[in-house]
Coordinates of C-alpha atoms in Angstrom, one line a residue:
X1258 CA 39.6 35.2 -44.8
X1259 CA 38.2 36.3 -41.5
X1260 CA 41.5 35.3 -39.7
X1261 CA 43.5 37.3 -42.2
X1262 CA 41.3 40.3 -41.8
X1263 CA 39.9 40.2 -45.3
X1264 CA 36.3 39.3 -44.5
X1265 CA 33.7 40.3 -41.9
X1266 CA 32.9 38.0 -39.1
X1267 CA 29.3 36.7 -39.2
X1268 CA 27.6 35.1 -36.3
X1269 CA 24.3 33.4 -36.5
X1270 CA 22.3 33.2 -33.2
X1271 CA 19.0 31.4 -32.6
X1272 CA 17.0 33.1 -29.9
X1273 CA 13.7 31.6 -28.6
X1274 CA 11.2 34.4 -28.2
X1275 CA 8.5 34.5 -25.5
X1276 CA 5.0 34.6 -26.9
X1277 CA 3.0 37.8 -26.7
X1278 CA -0.5 37.4 -25.2
X1279 CA -3.0 39.2 -23.0
X1280 CA -3.9 37.3 -19.9
X1281 CA -7.6 36.7 -19.2
X1282 CA -9.5 39.1 -16.8
X1283 CA -9.0 37.2 -13.6
X1284 CA -11.6 39.4 -11.9
X1285 CA -14.3 37.5 -13.9
X1286 CA -13.2 34.0 -12.7
X1287 CA -15.7 32.1 -10.6
X1288 CA -13.9 29.6 -8.3
X1289 CA -15.1 27.1 -5.7
X1290 CA -13.2 26.5 -2.5
X1291 CA -14.0 23.2 -0.8
X1292 CA -14.1 23.4 3.0
X1293 CA -14.6 20.8 5.7
X1294 CA -15.3 21.2 9.4
X1295 CA -13.1 19.4 12.0
X1296 CA -15.2 16.8 13.7
X1297 CA -14.8 15.9 17.4
X1298 CA -14.0 12.3 16.5
X1299 CA -11.0 13.4 14.5
X1300 CA -9.6 15.3 17.5
X1301 CA -10.2 12.3 19.7
X1302 CA -8.4 10.0 17.3
X1303 CA -5.4 12.3 17.1
X1304 CA -5.3 12.4 20.9
X1305 CA -5.4 8.6 21.0
X1306 CA -2.5 8.5 18.6
X1307 CA -0.5 10.8 20.8
X1308 CA -1.3 8.5 23.8
X1309 CA -0.2 5.5 21.7
X1310 CA 3.1 7.2 21.0
X1311 CA 3.6 7.8 24.7
X1312 CA 2.8 4.3 25.8
X1313 CA 5.2 2.4 28.2
X1314 CA 5.9 -1.2 28.7
X1315 CA 5.5 -3.1 32.0
X1316 CA 7.3 -6.4 32.6
X1317 CA 5.2 -9.6 32.4
X1318 CA 5.7 -12.5 34.7
X1319 CA 8.8 -14.7 34.0
X1320 CA 6.6 -17.5 32.6
X1321 CA 4.4 -15.2 30.4
X1322 CA 4.7 -15.8 26.7
X1323 CA 5.4 -12.8 24.4
X1324 CA 2.5 -11.8 22.2
X1325 CA 2.1 -9.5 19.2
X1326 CA 2.6 -5.9 20.4
X1327 CA 4.7 -6.9 23.4
X1328 CA 8.2 -5.6 23.8
X1329 CA 11.0 -8.1 24.2
X1330 CA 14.5 -7.0 25.4
X1331 CA 17.1 -9.3 23.7
X1332 CA 20.8 -10.0 23.3
X1333 CA 21.7 -11.4 19.9
X1334 CA 24.7 -12.4 17.8
X1335 CA 24.2 -12.9 14.0
X1336 CA 26.3 -15.1 11.7
X1337 CA 26.4 -16.0 8.1
X1338 CA 28.0 -19.4 7.2
X1339 CA 29.1 -19.7 10.8
X1340 CA 31.0 -16.4 10.8
X1341 CA 29.8 -13.4 12.8
X1342 CA 29.3 -10.3 10.7
X1343 CA 29.8 -6.6 11.5
X1344 CA 26.7 -4.9 12.9
X1345 CA 25.1 -8.2 13.7
X1346 CA 25.4 -8.0 17.5
X1347 CA 23.3 -6.3 20.1
X1348 CA 22.7 -6.3 23.9
X1349 CA 19.5 -5.6 25.8
X1350 CA 17.9 -4.2 22.7
X1351 CA 14.1 -3.5 23.0
X1352 CA 12.0 -4.8 20.1
X1353 CA 8.3 -4.4 19.7
X1354 CA 6.9 -7.6 18.1
X1355 CA 4.9 -6.8 15.0
X1356 CA 6.6 -3.5 14.5
X1357 CA 8.5 -4.7 11.4
X1358 CA 11.7 -3.2 12.8
X1359 CA 13.9 -6.3 12.1
X1360 CA 14.5 -8.4 9.1
X1361 CA 11.3 -10.1 7.8
X1362 CA 10.7 -13.3 9.7
X1363 CA 12.8 -12.3 12.8
X1364 CA 10.0 -11.0 15.0
X1365 CA 7.7 -13.9 14.0
X1366 CA 10.0 -16.4 15.6
X1367 CA 10.0 -14.5 18.9
X1368 CA 6.3 -14.9 19.4
X1369 CA 5.7 -17.0 22.4
X1370 CA 9.1 -16.7 24.0
X1371 CA 9.6 -16.2 27.7
X1372 CA 12.1 -14.4 29.9
X1373 CA 15.3 -16.3 29.9
X1374 CA 14.7 -18.3 26.7
X1375 CA 17.6 -18.9 24.4
X1376 CA 17.0 -19.7 20.7
X1377 CA 18.3 -19.5 17.2
X1378 CA 16.4 -17.3 14.8
X1379 CA 17.0 -18.2 11.1
X1380 CA 16.3 -15.5 8.5
X1381 CA 17.3 -14.5 5.0
X1382 CA 18.3 -10.9 4.3
X1383 CA 16.2 -9.3 1.5
X1384 CA 17.8 -9.1 -1.9
X1385 CA 17.7 -5.3 -1.7
X1386 CA 19.2 -5.1 1.7
X1387 CA 21.3 -1.9 2.2
X1388 CA 24.4 -3.9 3.2
X1389 CA 25.2 -5.4 -0.2
X1390 CA 27.5 -8.1 1.3
X1391 CA 24.5 -9.5 3.3
X1392 CA 21.8 -9.1 0.6
X1393 CA 20.1 -12.4 -0.1
X1394 CA 22.2 -14.3 2.5
X1395 CA 20.9 -16.7 5.0
X1396 CA 21.7 -15.8 8.6
X1397 CA 21.4 -17.3 12.0
X1398 CA 20.9 -15.2 15.1
X1399 CA 21.7 -16.6 18.6
X1400 CA 19.1 -14.8 20.8
X1401 CA 18.7 -14.5 24.6
X1402 CA 15.5 -13.1 25.9
X1403 CA 16.1 -10.8 28.9
X1404 CA 12.6 -9.6 29.4
X1405 CA 9.0 -9.7 28.0
X1406 CA 6.9 -6.6 28.7
X1407 CA 3.3 -5.7 27.9
X1408 CA 2.3 -2.4 26.4
X1409 CA 0.6 0.1 28.8
X1410 CA -1.1 2.8 26.8
X1411 CA -1.0 6.3 28.3
X1412 CA -4.4 7.7 29.2
X1413 CA -5.7 10.8 27.5
X1414 CA -5.6 13.1 30.5
X1415 CA -3.7 16.0 32.1
X1416 CA -0.7 13.8 32.7
X1417 CA -0.3 13.1 29.0
X1418 CA -0.5 16.8 28.3
X1419 CA 2.2 17.6 30.9
X1420 CA 4.4 14.9 29.4
X1421 CA 4.1 16.8 26.1
X1422 CA 5.0 20.1 27.7
X1423 CA 1.5 21.6 28.0
X1424 CA -0.5 22.8 31.0
X1425 CA -3.4 20.4 30.9
X1426 CA -5.6 18.3 28.6
X1427 CA -7.6 21.3 27.5
X1428 CA -4.5 23.0 26.1
X1429 CA -3.5 19.8 24.4
X1430 CA -6.9 19.4 22.8
X1431 CA -6.8 23.1 21.6
X1432 CA -3.3 22.5 20.1
X1433 CA -4.4 19.3 18.3
X1434 CA -7.6 20.8 17.0
X1435 CA -5.6 23.9 15.7
X1436 CA -3.2 21.7 13.8
X1437 CA -6.0 19.7 12.2
X1438 CA -7.6 22.9 11.2
X1439 CA -4.3 24.1 9.7
X1440 CA -4.1 20.8 7.7
X1441 CA -7.7 21.3 6.4
X1442 CA -6.9 24.9 5.4
X1443 CA -3.8 23.8 3.4
X1444 CA -5.8 21.1 1.7
X1445 CA -8.6 23.6 0.9
X1446 CA -6.2 26.1 -0.6
X1447 CA -4.5 23.4 -2.7
X1448 CA -7.9 22.4 -4.1
X1449 CA -8.8 26.0 -4.8
X1450 CA -5.4 26.5 -6.5
X1451 CA -6.0 23.4 -8.7
X1452 CA -9.4 24.9 -9.7
X1453 CA -7.7 28.2 -10.5
X1454 CA -5.0 26.6 -12.6
X1455 CA -7.5 24.5 -14.5
X1456 CA -9.5 27.6 -15.3
X1457 CA -6.4 29.6 -16.4
X1458 CA -5.4 26.6 -18.6
X1459 CA -8.8 26.6 -20.3
X1460 CA -8.8 30.3 -20.9
X1461 CA -5.4 30.6 -22.6
X1462 CA -4.2 29.3 -25.9
X1463 CA -1.0 30.5 -27.6
X1464 CA 2.1 29.2 -29.2
X1465 CA 4.5 27.9 -26.7
X1466 CA 8.3 28.1 -27.0
X1467 CA 9.3 24.6 -28.2
X1468 CA 12.6 24.8 -26.2
X1469 CA 10.8 25.4 -22.9
X1470 CA 8.3 22.6 -23.5
X1471 CA 11.0 20.1 -24.5
X1472 CA 13.1 21.0 -21.5
X1473 CA 10.1 20.6 -19.2
X1474 CA 9.2 17.3 -20.8
X1475 CA 12.7 15.9 -20.6
X1476 CA 12.8 16.6 -16.8
X1477 CA 9.3 15.0 -16.3
X1478 CA 10.1 12.1 -18.5
X1479 CA 13.5 11.5 -16.8
X1480 CA 11.7 11.4 -13.4
X1481 CA 9.0 9.1 -14.6
X1482 CA 11.3 6.5 -16.2
X1483 CA 13.5 6.6 -13.1
X1484 CA 10.5 5.9 -10.9
X1485 CA 9.5 3.0 -13.2
X1486 CA 13.0 1.6 -13.0
X1487 CA 13.1 1.9 -9.2
X1488 CA 9.7 0.2 -8.8
X1489 CA 10.7 -2.4 -11.5
X1490 CA 7.5 -1.8 -13.4
X1491 CA 6.7 -0.8 -17.0
X1492 CA 4.2 1.3 -18.9
X1493 CA 2.4 -1.9 -19.9
X1494 CA 1.9 -2.7 -16.2
X1495 CA 0.0 0.6 -16.0
X1496 CA -2.2 -0.4 -18.9
X1497 CA -0.7 1.8 -21.7
X1498 CA 2.2 2.0 -24.1
X1499 CA 5.3 4.1 -24.0
X1500 CA 4.1 6.1 -27.0
X1501 CA 0.8 7.0 -25.3
X1502 CA 2.6 7.9 -22.1
X1503 CA 4.9 10.2 -23.9
X1504 CA 2.0 12.0 -25.5
X1505 CA 0.3 12.4 -22.1
X1506 CA 3.4 13.7 -20.4
X1507 CA 4.1 16.0 -23.2
X1508 CA 0.7 17.6 -22.6
X1509 CA 1.6 17.9 -19.0
X1510 CA 4.8 19.7 -20.0
X1511 CA 2.8 22.1 -22.2
X1512 CA 0.3 22.8 -19.5
X1513 CA 3.1 23.6 -17.0
X1514 CA 4.9 25.9 -19.4
X1515 CA 1.6 27.6 -20.4
X1516 CA 0.6 28.2 -16.8
X1517 CA 4.1 29.4 -15.9
X1518 CA 4.0 32.0 -18.6
X1519 CA 0.5 33.1 -17.7
X1520 CA 1.3 33.6 -14.0
X1521 CA 4.5 35.3 -14.9
X1522 CA 2.7 37.8 -17.1
X1523 CA 0.0 38.5 -14.6
X1524 CA 2.7 39.0 -12.0
X1525 CA 4.6 41.3 -14.2
X1526 CA 1.6 43.4 -15.3
X1527 CA 0.6 43.9 -11.6
X1528 CA 4.2 44.5 -10.4
X1529 CA 4.2 41.5 -8.1
X1530 CA 7.7 40.5 -7.0
X1531 CA 9.5 38.5 -4.3
X1532 CA 11.4 40.5 -1.8
X1533 CA 14.9 39.7 -0.4
X1534 CA 13.3 39.3 3.0
X1535 CA 10.9 36.7 1.7
X1536 CA 13.7 34.7 0.0
X1537 CA 15.8 34.9 3.2
X1538 CA 12.9 33.5 5.2
X1539 CA 12.4 30.7 2.8
X1540 CA 16.1 29.9 2.9
X1541 CA 16.0 29.8 6.7
X1542 CA 13.1 27.3 6.5
X1543 CA 15.1 25.2 4.0
X1544 CA 18.2 25.3 6.1
X1545 CA 16.3 24.2 9.3
X1546 CA 15.6 20.9 7.5
X1547 CA 19.3 20.1 7.7
X1548 CA 20.4 20.6 11.4
X1549 CA 24.1 21.3 11.7
X1550 CA 24.5 22.0 8.0
X1551 CA 22.7 25.4 7.9
X1552 CA 25.7 27.3 6.7
X1553 CA 26.4 24.8 3.9
X1554 CA 22.8 25.1 2.8
X1555 CA 23.0 28.9 2.7
X1556 CA 26.2 28.8 0.7
X1557 CA 24.8 26.3 -1.8
X1558 CA 21.8 28.5 -2.6
X1559 CA 23.6 31.8 -2.6
X1560 CA 26.4 30.5 -4.9
X1561 CA 24.0 28.8 -7.3
X1562 CA 21.6 31.1 -9.1
X1563 CA 19.6 28.3 -10.6
X1564 CA 19.1 26.7 -7.1
X1565 CA 18.1 30.1 -5.7
X1566 CA 15.6 30.5 -8.6
X1567 CA 14.0 27.3 -7.4
X1568 CA 13.4 29.0 -4.0
X1569 CA 12.0 32.1 -5.6
X1570 CA 9.7 30.4 -8.1
X1571 CA 7.1 29.0 -5.7
X1572 CA 7.2 32.2 -3.6
X1573 CA 6.4 34.2 -6.7
X1574 CA 3.7 31.7 -7.7
X1575 CA 2.0 31.9 -4.3
X1576 CA 2.0 35.7 -4.4
X1577 CA 0.4 35.8 -7.9
X1578 CA -2.2 33.1 -7.0
X1579 CA -3.1 34.9 -3.7
X1580 CA -3.5 38.1 -5.8
X1581 CA -5.9 36.3 -8.2
X1582 CA -7.9 34.9 -5.3
X1583 CA -8.5 38.4 -4.0
X1584 CA -9.9 39.5 -7.4
X1585 CA -11.8 36.3 -8.3
X1586 CA -15.4 35.4 -7.2
X1587 CA -14.7 32.6 -4.8
X1588 CA -17.5 30.7 -3.2
X1589 CA -17.2 27.9 -0.5
X1590 CA -18.5 24.4 -0.8
X1591 CA -18.8 22.3 2.4
X1592 CA -17.5 18.8 1.8
X1593 CA -16.5 15.8 3.9
X1594 CA -13.0 15.2 5.1
X1595 CA -12.6 12.4 2.6
X1596 CA -13.7 14.7 -0.3
X1597 CA -11.3 17.4 0.9
X1598 CA -8.3 15.1 0.9
X1599 CA -9.3 13.1 -2.1
X1600 CA -6.7 13.1 -4.9
X1601 CA -8.1 15.3 -7.8
X1602 CA -6.5 13.1 -10.5
X1603 CA -8.1 10.0 -9.0
X1604 CA -11.4 11.8 -8.9
X1605 CA -11.0 12.7 -12.6
X1606 CA -10.4 9.1 -13.4
X1607 CA -13.6 8.1 -11.6
X1608 CA -15.5 10.7 -13.5
X1609 CA -14.1 9.3 -16.8
X1610 CA -15.2 5.8 -15.9
X1611 CA -18.7 7.0 -15.1
X1612 CA -18.8 8.5 -18.6
X1613 CA -17.8 5.0 -19.9
X1614 CA -14.6 6.1 -21.5
X1615 CA -12.7 2.9 -22.4
X1616 CA -9.1 4.1 -22.3
X1617 CA -7.4 4.9 -19.0
X1618 CA -5.1 7.8 -19.6
X1619 CA -1.9 8.0 -17.5
X1620 CA -1.9 11.8 -17.6
X1621 CA -5.0 11.8 -15.4
X1622 CA -3.3 9.6 -12.8
X1623 CA -1.3 10.9 -9.9
X1624 CA 2.3 11.5 -10.8
X1625 CA 4.0 11.8 -7.4
X1626 CA 7.4 12.8 -8.7
X1627 CA 6.8 14.5 -12.0
X1628 CA 3.9 16.7 -11.0
X1629 CA 5.3 17.6 -7.6
X1630 CA 8.6 19.0 -8.6
X1631 CA 9.5 22.7 -8.3
X1632 CA 8.7 25.1 -11.2
X1633 CA 11.0 26.1 -13.9
X1634 CA 12.6 29.4 -13.0
X1635 CA 11.7 31.0 -16.3
X1636 CA 8.1 30.0 -15.8
X1637 CA 7.9 30.9 -12.1
X1638 CA 5.2 28.4 -11.6
X1639 CA 4.6 24.8 -10.6
X1640 CA 1.5 22.8 -11.4
X1641 CA 1.6 20.7 -8.3
X1642 CA -2.1 20.7 -7.4

């Protein structure tokens, strides 16, 4: 036997091989980049929204009744079954009526109150309330109104600009317009990227590694079913069966793996790589999203190769895509703001309806979680357009 040293040890290994293929000549691609101009009314609207955020509240007269949009300052004590509960007390708390800040029904009962009023507000906590011991319970709040104040919107002027740390209104206008242009530019690039990925998908057909496809599908399917469970809906509610949904999502998995392999091959052939400096910058941006925990974030990624690969993958993809943009024949198409920000999958669905196709395919719908997740490390690509 092998243990006794009388026989050779034989090991059988199954290795999944990457397919061999030649990427299409990306220099022959013809792509369209949708672009939109920033209109003056959009800048004005953004400035109005900033002014709204800076609004103040001025006390009304003592006999004035609170209206929707007013701010009431209140003291309150909440109880369930006659017993006060933890976190149910507040003093001189400002509450804007109609903001939806408090439990449903609470603010409605404060409409029409005056300074000095005392009343009991009866509400029922939502069934999905975060504090489980209160979920679904009826509660009574003893409320005292300290003040009723009316909103006073800030004017769009130099004073608003200085409040926001800028020299004058002109500087604020320039900043706002610049940010809108940046948003337009990002949306334009995403649409161009989607056009590119669609073109690459159409140009390439080769056998895919089954293991990669199934791994990708399992991750997508797990997210989709989790979303359905969270929203308490089913595939039938979406007008399809689980079987048809599986088929559609399997095609999405195949597309993502195929595109990942294509982009990886183009990158390898053209010696495109992600530098340590680029990864460090991306890590810094990630860490800044967790103030006070930057060190823990750095350690998490540096000690977890798979997590670090999720940082590298989109960086690699962007570099390969930018490389292709430089070679391809890209023309611009002026569109409206609505067209620029329209969801491409919803537009696809509209096009299908125009062609009188009877069946609504889930794969053409927007999949917020499944289609927005980071790419698989081995594919170095994410089909998130």
